[in-house]
PDB file of N, CA, C and O in Angstrom:
ATOM      1  N   UNK A 253       9.552 -12.541  -6.735  1.00 97.00           N
ATOM      2  CA  UNK A 253       9.666 -12.300  -5.311  1.00 97.00           C
ATOM      3  C   UNK A 253       8.286 -12.372  -4.661  1.00 97.00           C
ATOM      4  O   UNK A 253       7.305 -11.941  -5.255  1.00 97.00           O
ATOM      5  N   UNK A 254       8.233 -12.873  -3.410  1.00 97.00           N
ATOM      6  CA  UNK A 254       6.969 -13.023  -2.697  1.00 97.00           C
ATOM      7  C   UNK A 254       7.017 -12.317  -1.350  1.00 97.00           C
ATOM      8  O   UNK A 254       8.026 -12.338  -0.662  1.00 97.00           O
ATOM      9  N   UNK A 255       5.890 -11.712  -1.014  1.00 97.00           N
ATOM     10  CA  UNK A 255       5.693 -11.105   0.299  1.00 97.00           C
ATOM     11  C   UNK A 255       4.439 -11.760   0.875  1.00 97.00           C
ATOM     12  O   UNK A 255       3.403 -11.803   0.211  1.00 97.00           O
ATOM     13  N   UNK A 256       4.540 -12.308   2.071  1.00 98.00           N
ATOM     14  CA  UNK A 256       3.412 -12.977   2.707  1.00 98.00           C
ATOM     15  C   UNK A 256       2.787 -12.038   3.727  1.00 98.00           C
ATOM     16  O   UNK A 256       3.472 -11.517   4.593  1.00 98.00           O
ATOM     17  N   UNK A 257       1.461 -11.831   3.590  1.00 97.00           N
ATOM     18  CA  UNK A 257       0.778 -10.908   4.494  1.00 97.00           C
ATOM     19  C   UNK A 257      -0.121 -11.679   5.456  1.00 97.00           C
ATOM     20  O   UNK A 257      -0.460 -12.835   5.227  1.00 97.00           O
ATOM     21  N   UNK A 258      -0.535 -10.989   6.497  1.00 95.00           N
ATOM     22  CA  UNK A 258      -1.436 -11.543   7.500  1.00 95.00           C
ATOM     23  C   UNK A 258      -2.797 -11.823   6.861  1.00 95.00           C
ATOM     24  O   UNK A 258      -3.015 -11.542   5.696  1.00 95.00           O
ATOM     25  N   UNK A 259      -3.733 -12.355   7.633  1.00 94.00           N
ATOM     26  CA  UNK A 259      -5.046 -12.748   7.132  1.00 94.00           C
ATOM     27  C   UNK A 259      -5.981 -11.535   7.024  1.00 94.00           C
ATOM     28  O   UNK A 259      -6.776 -11.267   7.927  1.00 94.00           O
ATOM     29  N   UNK A 260      -5.861 -10.790   5.920  1.00 94.00           N
ATOM     30  CA  UNK A 260      -6.748  -9.657   5.653  1.00 94.00           C
ATOM     31  C   UNK A 260      -6.774  -9.402   4.151  1.00 94.00           C
ATOM     32  O   UNK A 260      -5.962  -9.939   3.405  1.00 94.00           O
ATOM     33  N   UNK A 261      -7.739  -8.606   3.721  1.00 94.00           N
ATOM     34  CA  UNK A 261      -7.826  -8.211   2.320  1.00 94.00           C
ATOM     35  C   UNK A 261      -7.423  -6.739   2.245  1.00 94.00           C
ATOM     36  O   UNK A 261      -8.093  -5.885   2.823  1.00 94.00           O
ATOM     37  N   UNK A 262      -6.323  -6.430   1.585  1.00 94.00           N
ATOM     38  CA  UNK A 262      -5.869  -5.035   1.541  1.00 94.00           C
ATOM     39  C   UNK A 262      -6.826  -4.157   0.747  1.00 94.00           C
ATOM     40  O   UNK A 262      -7.366  -4.573  -0.269  1.00 94.00           O
ATOM     41  N   UNK A 263      -7.046  -2.968   1.240  1.00 93.00           N
ATOM     42  CA  UNK A 263      -7.883  -1.990   0.556  1.00 93.00           C
ATOM     43  C   UNK A 263      -7.023  -0.991  -0.218  1.00 93.00           C
ATOM     44  O   UNK A 263      -7.544  -0.152  -0.931  1.00 93.00           O
ATOM     45  N   UNK A 264      -5.740  -1.060  -0.035  1.00 94.00           N
ATOM     46  CA  UNK A 264      -4.791  -0.173  -0.708  1.00 94.00           C
ATOM     47  C   UNK A 264      -3.419  -0.811  -0.610  1.00 94.00           C
ATOM     48  O   UNK A 264      -3.276  -2.005  -0.793  1.00 94.00           O
ATOM     49  N   UNK A 265      -2.436  -0.012  -0.282  1.00 97.00           N
ATOM     50  CA  UNK A 265      -1.074  -0.522  -0.132  1.00 97.00           C
ATOM     51  C   UNK A 265      -0.971  -1.432   1.088  1.00 97.00           C
ATOM     52  O   UNK A 265      -1.719  -1.299   2.049  1.00 97.00           O
ATOM     53  N   UNK A 266      -0.021  -2.377   1.035  1.00 97.00           N
ATOM     54  CA  UNK A 266       0.231  -3.267   2.165  1.00 97.00           C
ATOM     55  C   UNK A 266       1.265  -2.593   3.066  1.00 97.00           C
ATOM     56  O   UNK A 266       2.360  -2.244   2.616  1.00 97.00           O
ATOM     57  N   UNK A 267       0.897  -2.401   4.311  1.00 97.00           N
ATOM     58  CA  UNK A 267       1.782  -1.742   5.270  1.00 97.00           C
ATOM     59  C   UNK A 267       2.677  -2.755   5.966  1.00 97.00           C
ATOM     60  O   UNK A 267       2.357  -3.949   6.033  1.00 97.00           O
ATOM     61  N   UNK A 268       3.792  -2.282   6.500  1.00 97.00           N
ATOM     62  CA  UNK A 268       4.777  -3.140   7.156  1.00 97.00           C
ATOM     63  C   UNK A 268       4.172  -4.007   8.273  1.00 97.00           C
ATOM     64  O   UNK A 268       4.477  -5.194   8.339  1.00 97.00           O
ATOM     65  N   UNK A 269       3.294  -3.477   9.150  1.00 96.00           N
ATOM     66  CA  UNK A 269       2.739  -4.332  10.208  1.00 96.00           C
ATOM     67  C   UNK A 269       1.918  -5.517   9.686  1.00 96.00           C
ATOM     68  O   UNK A 269       1.737  -6.502  10.395  1.00 96.00           O
ATOM     69  N   UNK A 270       1.446  -5.458   8.442  1.00 96.00           N
ATOM     70  CA  UNK A 270       0.666  -6.550   7.865  1.00 96.00           C
ATOM     71  C   UNK A 270       1.500  -7.630   7.219  1.00 96.00           C
ATOM     72  O   UNK A 270       0.982  -8.659   6.797  1.00 96.00           O
ATOM     73  N   UNK A 271       2.815  -7.443   7.125  1.00 97.00           N
ATOM     74  CA  UNK A 271       3.700  -8.410   6.480  1.00 97.00           C
ATOM     75  C   UNK A 271       4.196  -9.423   7.508  1.00 97.00           C
ATOM     76  O   UNK A 271       4.704  -9.063   8.564  1.00 97.00           O
ATOM     77  N   UNK A 272       4.015 -10.709   7.183  1.00 96.00           N
ATOM     78  CA  UNK A 272       4.469 -11.796   8.052  1.00 96.00           C
ATOM     79  C   UNK A 272       5.888 -12.209   7.678  1.00 96.00           C
ATOM     80  O   UNK A 272       6.729 -12.427   8.550  1.00 96.00           O
ATOM     81  N   UNK A 273       6.145 -12.320   6.361  1.00 96.00           N
ATOM     82  CA  UNK A 273       7.439 -12.809   5.875  1.00 96.00           C
ATOM     83  C   UNK A 273       7.648 -12.292   4.459  1.00 96.00           C
ATOM     84  O   UNK A 273       6.682 -12.024   3.746  1.00 96.00           O
ATOM     85  N   UNK A 274       8.901 -12.161   4.057  1.00 96.00           N
ATOM     86  CA  UNK A 274       9.199 -11.766   2.676  1.00 96.00           C
ATOM     87  C   UNK A 274      10.458 -12.477   2.203  1.00 96.00           C
ATOM     88  O   UNK A 274      11.334 -12.809   2.999  1.00 96.00           O
ATOM     89  N   UNK A 275      10.514 -12.724   0.899  1.00 96.00           N
ATOM     90  CA  UNK A 275      11.681 -13.389   0.312  1.00 96.00           C
ATOM     91  C   UNK A 275      12.922 -12.519   0.478  1.00 96.00           C
ATOM     92  O   UNK A 275      12.840 -11.295   0.371  1.00 96.00           O
ATOM     93  N   UNK A 276      14.069 -13.130   0.729  1.00 96.00           N
ATOM     94  CA  UNK A 276      15.311 -12.351   0.810  1.00 96.00           C
ATOM     95  C   UNK A 276      15.693 -11.809  -0.567  1.00 96.00           C
ATOM     96  O   UNK A 276      15.339 -12.388  -1.589  1.00 96.00           O
ATOM     97  N   UNK A 277      16.353 -10.697  -0.577  1.00 95.00           N
ATOM     98  CA  UNK A 277      16.840 -10.127  -1.829  1.00 95.00           C
ATOM     99  C   UNK A 277      15.906  -9.134  -2.486  1.00 95.00           C
ATOM    100  O   UNK A 277      16.226  -8.604  -3.545  1.00 95.00           O
ATOM    101  N   UNK A 278      14.754  -8.878  -1.899  1.00 97.00           N
ATOM    102  CA  UNK A 278      13.844  -7.892  -2.479  1.00 97.00           C
ATOM    103  C   UNK A 278      14.432  -6.495  -2.271  1.00 97.00           C
ATOM    104  O   UNK A 278      14.886  -6.156  -1.193  1.00 97.00           O
ATOM    105  N   UNK A 279      14.431  -5.711  -3.343  1.00 97.00           N
ATOM    106  CA  UNK A 279      14.891  -4.326  -3.268  1.00 97.00           C
ATOM    107  C   UNK A 279      13.714  -3.414  -3.564  1.00 97.00           C
ATOM    108  O   UNK A 279      12.744  -3.834  -4.186  1.00 97.00           O
ATOM    109  N   UNK A 280      13.790  -2.172  -3.124  1.00 94.00           N
ATOM    110  CA  UNK A 280      12.678  -1.268  -3.412  1.00 94.00           C
ATOM    111  C   UNK A 280      12.565  -1.071  -4.919  1.00 94.00           C
ATOM    112  O   UNK A 280      13.564  -0.946  -5.616  1.00 94.00           O
ATOM    113  N   UNK A 281      11.328  -1.125  -5.403  1.00 96.00           N
ATOM    114  CA  UNK A 281      11.071  -1.013  -6.833  1.00 96.00           C
ATOM    115  C   UNK A 281      10.883  -2.347  -7.527  1.00 96.00           C
ATOM    116  O   UNK A 281      10.420  -2.384  -8.667  1.00 96.00           O
ATOM    117  N   UNK A 282      11.219  -3.460  -6.877  1.00 97.00           N
ATOM    118  CA  UNK A 282      11.041  -4.785  -7.476  1.00 97.00           C
ATOM    119  C   UNK A 282       9.561  -5.143  -7.546  1.00 97.00           C
ATOM    120  O   UNK A 282       8.780  -4.795  -6.666  1.00 97.00           O
ATOM    121  N   UNK A 283       9.178  -5.861  -8.591  1.00 98.00           N
ATOM    122  CA  UNK A 283       7.819  -6.385  -8.712  1.00 98.00           C
ATOM    123  C   UNK A 283       7.679  -7.553  -7.743  1.00 98.00           C
ATOM    124  O   UNK A 283       8.547  -8.424  -7.697  1.00 98.00           O
ATOM    125  N   UNK A 284       6.585  -7.567  -6.968  1.00 98.00           N
ATOM    126  CA  UNK A 284       6.375  -8.639  -5.989  1.00 98.00           C
ATOM    127  C   UNK A 284       4.959  -9.174  -6.081  1.00 98.00           C
ATOM    128  O   UNK A 284       4.039  -8.491  -6.524  1.00 98.00           O
ATOM    129  N   UNK A 285       4.795 -10.426  -5.646  1.00 98.00           N
ATOM    130  CA  UNK A 285       3.508 -11.068  -5.493  1.00 98.00           C
ATOM    131  C   UNK A 285       3.215 -11.093  -4.003  1.00 98.00           C
ATOM    132  O   UNK A 285       4.025 -11.587  -3.223  1.00 98.00           O
ATOM    133  N   UNK A 286       2.083 -10.544  -3.612  1.00 98.00           N
ATOM    134  CA  UNK A 286       1.695 -10.513  -2.209  1.00 98.00           C
ATOM    135  C   UNK A 286       0.702 -11.649  -1.996  1.00 98.00           C
ATOM    136  O   UNK A 286      -0.328 -11.717  -2.675  1.00 98.00           O
ATOM    137  N   UNK A 287       1.020 -12.551  -1.060  1.00 97.00           N
ATOM    138  CA  UNK A 287       0.214 -13.743  -0.824  1.00 97.00           C
ATOM    139  C   UNK A 287      -0.387 -13.677   0.570  1.00 97.00           C
ATOM    140  O   UNK A 287       0.324 -13.459   1.551  1.00 97.00           O
ATOM    141  N   UNK A 288      -1.700 -13.883   0.637  1.00 97.00           N
ATOM    142  CA  UNK A 288      -2.402 -13.920   1.911  1.00 97.00           C
ATOM    143  C   UNK A 288      -3.434 -15.025   1.904  1.00 97.00           C
ATOM    144  O   UNK A 288      -3.693 -15.640   0.869  1.00 97.00           O
ATOM    145  N   UNK A 289      -4.043 -15.285   3.038  1.00 95.00           N
ATOM    146  CA  UNK A 289      -5.039 -16.349   3.145  1.00 95.00           C
ATOM    147  C   UNK A 289      -6.314 -16.006   2.365  1.00 95.00           C
ATOM    148  O   UNK A 289      -6.972 -16.898   1.838  1.00 95.00           O
ATOM    149  N   UNK A 290      -6.656 -14.726   2.286  1.00 96.00           N
ATOM    150  CA  UNK A 290      -7.903 -14.329   1.639  1.00 96.00           C
ATOM    151  C   UNK A 290      -7.725 -13.487   0.389  1.00 96.00           C
ATOM    152  O   UNK A 290      -8.709 -13.100  -0.237  1.00 96.00           O
ATOM    153  N   UNK A 291      -6.471 -13.206  -0.011  1.00 97.00           N
ATOM    154  CA  UNK A 291      -6.244 -12.375  -1.194  1.00 97.00           C
ATOM    155  C   UNK A 291      -4.841 -12.571  -1.762  1.00 97.00           C
ATOM    156  O   UNK A 291      -3.918 -12.950  -1.048  1.00 97.00           O
ATOM    157  N   UNK A 292      -4.726 -12.309  -3.056  1.00 97.00           N
ATOM    158  CA  UNK A 292      -3.444 -12.220  -3.749  1.00 97.00           C
ATOM    159  C   UNK A 292      -3.360 -10.816  -4.322  1.00 97.00           C
ATOM    160  O   UNK A 292      -4.377 -10.239  -4.701  1.00 97.00           O
ATOM    161  N   UNK A 293      -2.167 -10.283  -4.404  1.00 97.00           N
ATOM    162  CA  UNK A 293      -1.992  -8.944  -4.965  1.00 97.00           C
ATOM    163  C   UNK A 293      -0.647  -8.861  -5.675  1.00 97.00           C
ATOM    164  O   UNK A 293       0.264  -9.636  -5.387  1.00 97.00           O
ATOM    165  N   UNK A 294      -0.557  -7.920  -6.590  1.00 98.00           N
ATOM    166  CA  UNK A 294       0.714  -7.625  -7.243  1.00 98.00           C
ATOM    167  C   UNK A 294       1.032  -6.156  -7.003  1.00 98.00           C
ATOM    168  O   UNK A 294       0.140  -5.340  -6.793  1.00 98.00           O
ATOM    169  N   UNK A 295       2.311  -5.852  -7.027  1.00 97.00           N
ATOM    170  CA  UNK A 295       2.713  -4.466  -6.839  1.00 97.00           C
ATOM    171  C   UNK A 295       4.217  -4.319  -6.826  1.00 97.00           C
ATOM    172  O   UNK A 295       4.951  -5.241  -7.174  1.00 97.00           O
ATOM    173  N   UNK A 296       4.671  -3.151  -6.410  1.00 98.00           N
ATOM    174  CA  UNK A 296       6.104  -2.847  -6.322  1.00 98.00           C
ATOM    175  C   UNK A 296       6.495  -2.694  -4.864  1.00 98.00           C
ATOM    176  O   UNK A 296       5.796  -2.049  -4.094  1.00 98.00           O
ATOM    177  N   UNK A 297       7.624  -3.279  -4.513  1.00 98.00           N
ATOM    178  CA  UNK A 297       8.141  -3.148  -3.154  1.00 98.00           C
ATOM    179  C   UNK A 297       8.538  -1.696  -2.910  1.00 98.00           C
ATOM    180  O   UNK A 297       9.193  -1.076  -3.745  1.00 98.00           O
ATOM    181  N   UNK A 298       8.122  -1.174  -1.779  1.00 97.00           N
ATOM    182  CA  UNK A 298       8.474   0.195  -1.414  1.00 97.00           C
ATOM    183  C   UNK A 298       9.725   0.224  -0.544  1.00 97.00           C
ATOM    184  O   UNK A 298      10.352   1.270  -0.386  1.00 97.00           O
ATOM    185  N   UNK A 299      10.079  -0.935   0.026  1.00 96.00           N
ATOM    186  CA  UNK A 299      11.246  -1.070   0.901  1.00 96.00           C
ATOM    187  C   UNK A 299      11.982  -2.368   0.575  1.00 96.00           C
ATOM    188  O   UNK A 299      11.355  -3.333   0.136  1.00 96.00           O
ATOM    189  N   UNK A 300      13.275  -2.437   0.829  1.00 97.00           N
ATOM    190  CA  UNK A 300      13.979  -3.718   0.698  1.00 97.00           C
ATOM    191  C   UNK A 300      13.598  -4.661   1.839  1.00 97.00           C
ATOM    192  O   UNK A 300      13.064  -4.231   2.864  1.00 97.00           O
ATOM    193  N   UNK A 301      13.853  -5.948   1.665  1.00 96.00           N
ATOM    194  CA  UNK A 301      13.483  -6.962   2.652  1.00 96.00           C
ATOM    195  C   UNK A 301      13.987  -6.635   4.051  1.00 96.00           C
ATOM    196  O   UNK A 301      13.247  -6.772   5.028  1.00 96.00           O
ATOM    197  N   UNK A 302      15.218  -6.192   4.167  1.00 96.00           N
ATOM    198  CA  UNK A 302      15.798  -5.903   5.484  1.00 96.00           C
ATOM    199  C   UNK A 302      14.994  -4.825   6.208  1.00 96.00           C
ATOM    200  O   UNK A 302      14.751  -4.925   7.398  1.00 96.00           O
ATOM    201  N   UNK A 303      14.578  -3.798   5.477  1.00 96.00           N
ATOM    202  CA  UNK A 303      13.803  -2.708   6.086  1.00 96.00           C
ATOM    203  C   UNK A 303      12.382  -3.146   6.424  1.00 96.00           C
ATOM    204  O   UNK A 303      11.817  -2.696   7.414  1.00 96.00           O
ATOM    205  N   UNK A 304      11.791  -4.016   5.601  1.00 94.00           N
ATOM    206  CA  UNK A 304      10.448  -4.526   5.897  1.00 94.00           C
ATOM    207  C   UNK A 304      10.468  -5.296   7.215  1.00 94.00           C
ATOM    208  O   UNK A 304       9.589  -5.139   8.053  1.00 94.00           O
ATOM    209  N   UNK A 305      11.479  -6.116   7.413  1.00 94.00           N
ATOM    210  CA  UNK A 305      11.557  -6.933   8.626  1.00 94.00           C
ATOM    211  C   UNK A 305      11.948  -6.107   9.849  1.00 94.00           C
ATOM    212  O   UNK A 305      11.556  -6.424  10.957  1.00 94.00           O
ATOM    213  N   UNK A 306      12.685  -5.034   9.658  1.00 95.00           N
ATOM    214  CA  UNK A 306      13.197  -4.225  10.763  1.00 95.00           C
ATOM    215  C   UNK A 306      12.235  -3.105  11.183  1.00 95.00           C
ATOM    216  O   UNK A 306      12.170  -2.745  12.349  1.00 95.00           O
ATOM    217  N   UNK A 307      11.466  -2.581  10.233  1.00 95.00           N
ATOM    218  CA  UNK A 307      10.589  -1.444  10.510  1.00 95.00           C
ATOM    219  C   UNK A 307       9.336  -1.852  11.272  1.00 95.00           C
ATOM    220  O   UNK A 307       8.936  -3.005  11.260  1.00 95.00           O
ATOM    221  N   UNK A 308       8.710  -0.866  11.894  1.00 95.00           N
ATOM    222  CA  UNK A 308       7.446  -1.091  12.597  1.00 95.00           C
ATOM    223  C   UNK A 308       6.284  -0.397  11.909  1.00 95.00           C
ATOM    224  O   UNK A 308       5.136  -0.667  12.209  1.00 95.00           O
ATOM    225  N   UNK A 309       6.588   0.525  11.000  1.00 96.00           N
ATOM    226  CA  UNK A 309       5.525   1.225  10.285  1.00 96.00           C
ATOM    227  C   UNK A 309       6.016   1.631   8.906  1.00 96.00           C
ATOM    228  O   UNK A 309       7.201   1.613   8.614  1.00 96.00           O
ATOM    229  N   UNK A 310       5.058   1.996   8.070  1.00 96.00           N
ATOM    230  CA  UNK A 310       5.380   2.423   6.715  1.00 96.00           C
ATOM    231  C   UNK A 310       4.781   1.492   5.675  1.00 96.00           C
ATOM    232  O   UNK A 310       4.198   0.462   5.994  1.00 96.00           O
ATOM    233  N   UNK A 311       4.918   1.864   4.423  1.00 97.00           N
ATOM    234  CA  UNK A 311       4.393   1.077   3.308  1.00 97.00           C
ATOM    235  C   UNK A 311       5.434   0.052   2.896  1.00 97.00           C
ATOM    236  O   UNK A 311       6.586   0.386   2.652  1.00 97.00           O
ATOM    237  N   UNK A 312       5.014  -1.218   2.801  1.00 97.00           N
ATOM    238  CA  UNK A 312       5.902  -2.285   2.353  1.00 97.00           C
ATOM    239  C   UNK A 312       5.768  -2.512   0.849  1.00 97.00           C
ATOM    240  O   UNK A 312       6.757  -2.651   0.140  1.00 97.00           O
ATOM    241  N   UNK A 313       4.508  -2.555   0.363  1.00 98.00           N
ATOM    242  CA  UNK A 313       4.246  -2.814  -1.058  1.00 98.00           C
ATOM    243  C   UNK A 313       3.190  -1.835  -1.567  1.00 98.00           C
ATOM    244  O   UNK A 313       2.132  -1.689  -0.956  1.00 98.00           O
ATOM    245  N   UNK A 314       3.488  -1.185  -2.665  1.00 98.00           N
ATOM    246  CA  UNK A 314       2.510  -0.321  -3.333  1.00 98.00           C
ATOM    247  C   UNK A 314       1.709  -1.219  -4.279  1.00 98.00           C
ATOM    248  O   UNK A 314       2.212  -1.649  -5.319  1.00 98.00           O
ATOM    249  N   UNK A 315       0.489  -1.522  -3.878  1.00 97.00           N
ATOM    250  CA  UNK A 315      -0.338  -2.504  -4.575  1.00 97.00           C
ATOM    251  C   UNK A 315      -0.921  -1.923  -5.860  1.00 97.00           C
ATOM    252  O   UNK A 315      -1.396  -0.800  -5.893  1.00 97.00           O
ATOM    253  N   UNK A 316      -0.879  -2.755  -6.912  1.00 97.00           N
ATOM    254  CA  UNK A 316      -1.443  -2.374  -8.196  1.00 97.00           C
ATOM    255  C   UNK A 316      -2.768  -3.110  -8.443  1.00 97.00           C
ATOM    256  O   UNK A 316      -3.721  -2.524  -8.909  1.00 97.00           O
ATOM    257  N   UNK A 317      -2.814  -4.393  -8.109  1.00 97.00           N
ATOM    258  CA  UNK A 317      -4.006  -5.204  -8.404  1.00 97.00           C
ATOM    259  C   UNK A 317      -4.239  -6.182  -7.256  1.00 97.00           C
ATOM    260  O   UNK A 317      -3.296  -6.788  -6.756  1.00 97.00           O
ATOM    261  N   UNK A 318      -5.517  -6.368  -6.875  1.00 97.00           N
ATOM    262  CA  UNK A 318      -5.884  -7.276  -5.790  1.00 97.00           C
ATOM    263  C   UNK A 318      -6.883  -8.296  -6.309  1.00 97.00           C
ATOM    264  O   UNK A 318      -7.826  -7.949  -7.016  1.00 97.00           O
ATOM    265  N   UNK A 319      -6.685  -9.569  -5.941  1.00 97.00           N
ATOM    266  CA  UNK A 319      -7.603 -10.654  -6.291  1.00 97.00           C
ATOM    267  C   UNK A 319      -8.065 -11.312  -4.997  1.00 97.00           C
ATOM    268  O   UNK A 319      -7.270 -11.865  -4.253  1.00 97.00           O
ATOM    269  N   UNK A 320      -9.354 -11.195  -4.717  1.00 96.00           N
ATOM    270  CA  UNK A 320      -9.916 -11.852  -3.515  1.00 96.00           C
ATOM    271  C   UNK A 320     -10.032 -13.346  -3.778  1.00 96.00           C
ATOM    272  O   UNK A 320     -10.389 -13.766  -4.856  1.00 96.00           O
ATOM    273  N   UNK A 321      -9.756 -14.144  -2.754  1.00 92.00           N
ATOM    274  CA  UNK A 321      -9.857 -15.604  -2.879  1.00 92.00           C
ATOM    275  C   UNK A 321     -11.127 -16.115  -2.247  1.00 92.00           C
ATOM    276  O   UNK A 321     -11.660 -15.547  -1.352  1.00 92.00           O
TER     277      UNK A 321
END
């Protein structure tokens, strides 16, 4: 599963306002790859796709590892 974030380098978890798009079918707890223009990250989804797209605040992905590009 992939979550696409805005153009920034996360310093911790990826919050909902930073998410541009996410693959359908993501459920909370799923392993996801976070893709951005300046960084890649891995972590667990904190919300399902529907809630990520519908919410205005909160944690979208609990990041485990970040790779700067």
